[in-house]
Coordinates of C-alpha atoms in Angstrom, one line a residue:
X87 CA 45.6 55.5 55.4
X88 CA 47.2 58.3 57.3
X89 CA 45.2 60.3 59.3
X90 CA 44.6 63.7 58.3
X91 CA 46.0 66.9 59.6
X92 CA 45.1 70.5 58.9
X93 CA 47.5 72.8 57.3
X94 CA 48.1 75.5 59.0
X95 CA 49.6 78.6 57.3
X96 CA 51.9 81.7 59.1
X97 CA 53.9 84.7 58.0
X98 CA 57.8 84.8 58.8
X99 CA 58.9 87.4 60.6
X100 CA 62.5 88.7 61.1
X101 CA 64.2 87.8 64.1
X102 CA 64.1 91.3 65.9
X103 CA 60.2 91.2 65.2
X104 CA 59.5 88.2 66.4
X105 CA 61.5 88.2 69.3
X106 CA 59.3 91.3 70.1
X107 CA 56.1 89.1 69.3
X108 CA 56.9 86.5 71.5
X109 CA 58.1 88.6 74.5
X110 CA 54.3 89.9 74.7
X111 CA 53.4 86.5 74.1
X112 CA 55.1 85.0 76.8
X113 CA 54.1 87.2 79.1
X114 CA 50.2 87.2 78.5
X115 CA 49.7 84.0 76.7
X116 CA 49.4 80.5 78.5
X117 CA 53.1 79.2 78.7
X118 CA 53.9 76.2 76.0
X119 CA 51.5 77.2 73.3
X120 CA 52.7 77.9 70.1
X121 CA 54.5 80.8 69.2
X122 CA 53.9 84.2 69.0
X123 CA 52.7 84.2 65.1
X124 CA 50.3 85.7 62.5
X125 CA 47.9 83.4 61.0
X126 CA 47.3 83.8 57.3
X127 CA 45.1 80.5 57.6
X128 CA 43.8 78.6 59.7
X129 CA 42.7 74.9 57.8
X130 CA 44.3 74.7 54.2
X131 CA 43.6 71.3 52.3
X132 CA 44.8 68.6 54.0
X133 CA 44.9 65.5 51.6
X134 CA 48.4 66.8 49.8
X135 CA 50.6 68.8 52.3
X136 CA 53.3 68.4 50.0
X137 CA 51.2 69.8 47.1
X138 CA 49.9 72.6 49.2
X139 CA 53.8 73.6 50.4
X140 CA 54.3 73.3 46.1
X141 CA 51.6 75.6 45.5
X142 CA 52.4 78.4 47.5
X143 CA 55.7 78.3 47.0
X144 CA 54.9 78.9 43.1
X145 CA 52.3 81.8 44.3
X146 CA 55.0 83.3 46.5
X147 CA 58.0 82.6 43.4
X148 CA 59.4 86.5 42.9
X149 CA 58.0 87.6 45.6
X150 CA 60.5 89.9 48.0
X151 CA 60.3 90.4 51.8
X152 CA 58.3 93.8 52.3
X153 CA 57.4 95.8 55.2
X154 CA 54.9 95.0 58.0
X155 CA 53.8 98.5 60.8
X156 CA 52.9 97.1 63.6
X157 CA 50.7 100.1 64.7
X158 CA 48.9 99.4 67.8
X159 CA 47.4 97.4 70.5
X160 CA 44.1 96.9 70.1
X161 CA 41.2 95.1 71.7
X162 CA 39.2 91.7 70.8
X163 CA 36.7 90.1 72.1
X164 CA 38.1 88.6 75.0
X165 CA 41.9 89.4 74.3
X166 CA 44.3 92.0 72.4
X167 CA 46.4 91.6 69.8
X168 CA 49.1 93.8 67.6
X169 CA 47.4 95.7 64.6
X170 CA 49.5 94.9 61.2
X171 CA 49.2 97.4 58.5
X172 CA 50.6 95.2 55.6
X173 CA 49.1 96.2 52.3
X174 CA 51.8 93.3 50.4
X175 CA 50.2 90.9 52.9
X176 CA 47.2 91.5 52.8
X177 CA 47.2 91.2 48.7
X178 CA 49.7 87.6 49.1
X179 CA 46.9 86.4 51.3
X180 CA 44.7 87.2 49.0
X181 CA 46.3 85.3 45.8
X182 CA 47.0 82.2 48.2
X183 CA 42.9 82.5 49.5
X184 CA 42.0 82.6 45.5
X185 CA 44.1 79.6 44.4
X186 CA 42.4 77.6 47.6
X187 CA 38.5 79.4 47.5
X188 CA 36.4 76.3 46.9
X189 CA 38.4 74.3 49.9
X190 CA 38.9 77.0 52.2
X191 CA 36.5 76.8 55.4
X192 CA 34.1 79.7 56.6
X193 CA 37.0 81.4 59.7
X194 CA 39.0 81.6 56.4
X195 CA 36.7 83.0 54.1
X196 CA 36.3 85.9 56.8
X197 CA 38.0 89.8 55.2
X198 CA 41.7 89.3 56.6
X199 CA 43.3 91.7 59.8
X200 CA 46.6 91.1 60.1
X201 CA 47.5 90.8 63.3
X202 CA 49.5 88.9 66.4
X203 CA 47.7 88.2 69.1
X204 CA 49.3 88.9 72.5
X205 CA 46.2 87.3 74.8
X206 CA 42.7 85.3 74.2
X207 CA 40.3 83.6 75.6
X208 CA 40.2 85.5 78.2
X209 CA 37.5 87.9 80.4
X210 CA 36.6 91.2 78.4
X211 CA 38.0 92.5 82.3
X212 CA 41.5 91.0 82.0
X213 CA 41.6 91.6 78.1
X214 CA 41.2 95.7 79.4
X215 CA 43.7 95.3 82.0
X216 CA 46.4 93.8 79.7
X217 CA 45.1 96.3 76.8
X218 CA 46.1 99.1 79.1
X219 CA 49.7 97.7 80.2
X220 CA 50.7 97.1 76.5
X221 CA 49.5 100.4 75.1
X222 CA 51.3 102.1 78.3
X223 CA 54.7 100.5 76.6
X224 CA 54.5 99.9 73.0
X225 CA 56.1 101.8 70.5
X226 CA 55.3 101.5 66.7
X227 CA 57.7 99.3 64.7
X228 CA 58.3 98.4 61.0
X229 CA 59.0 94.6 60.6
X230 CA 59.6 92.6 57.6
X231 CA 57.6 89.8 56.4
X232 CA 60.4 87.5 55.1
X233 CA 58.1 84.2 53.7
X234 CA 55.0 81.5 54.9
X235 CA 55.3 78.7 57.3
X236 CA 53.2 75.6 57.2
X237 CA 52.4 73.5 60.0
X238 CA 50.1 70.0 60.5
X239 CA 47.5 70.6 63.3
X240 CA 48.6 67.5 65.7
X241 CA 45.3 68.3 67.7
X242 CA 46.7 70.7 70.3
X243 CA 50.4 71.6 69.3
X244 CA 51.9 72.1 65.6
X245 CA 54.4 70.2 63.6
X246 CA 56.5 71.9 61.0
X247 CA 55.8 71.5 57.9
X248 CA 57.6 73.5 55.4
X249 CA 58.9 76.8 55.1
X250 CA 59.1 78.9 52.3
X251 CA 61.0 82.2 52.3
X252 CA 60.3 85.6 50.5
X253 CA 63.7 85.5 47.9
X254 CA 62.3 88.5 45.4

């Protein structure tokens, strides 16, 4: 039997956005993580990847790419991230989160912020420092959510699974 691997699930970005992402991210993140990215989950079922990459691709069927403000900087615990205002993500999330409620676990279940995060797991200290340099440069942007990519959880890095685009 094959052993199993969580699904992870991320929104698509347009280029310009994401090359913005992951110029923040390369420059506070630990080099040769995965890329800059914005969880929508974090453990989807594992048994039937292919079913799960079926699934959403019905619950995403008709759906266009829509807007994404990226607003601010703001703080976490011990890192920062990028605040998303994304009403159509937030409700797509939701949808996806109903069809998978009974199988999804607890970090999941949590009310969903949109976000990227530039830096974690770091010292509330550092996390103010870097909070500080990114809110000195950042300017508000509009980027466009353009579809979902899965991924297997190898146990450290991520394997692509699928990707399924926003074709309205």
């Amino acid at each position: 039997m094959a052993e199993l691997r969580p699904i992870i699930a991320t929104l698509i970005v347009d280029k310009e956005a994401q090359a913005k992402f992951q110029r923040l991210r390369d420059r506070y993140y630990p080099a040769a993580r995965t890329p800059a990215h914005v969880t929508l989950f974090r453990h989807l079922p594992e048994r039937e990847p292919e079913e799960v990459a079926k699934r959403i691709r019905e619950i995403t069927k008709g759906i266009a790419p829509f807007p994404i403000e990226v607003t601010a900087p703001m703080s976490m615990a011990n890192g920062v991230a990028l605040e998303l205002h994304a009403p159509d993500l937030i409700a797509l999330r939701a949808r996806i989160a109903d069809e998978y409620s009974a199988h999804l676990r607890r970090e999941d279940k949590k009310p969903f912020a949109p976000h990227m995060t530039v830096q974690n797991r770091v010292t509330r200290r550092r996390a103010q420092r870097t909070l500080g340099s990114v809110k000195g440069s950042f300017t508000p942007f509009t980027a466009t959510g353009e579809g979902i990519a899965l991924w297997l959880y190898m146990g450290g890095p991520w394997a692509p699974l699928d990707e399924i685009l926003f074709e309205g």
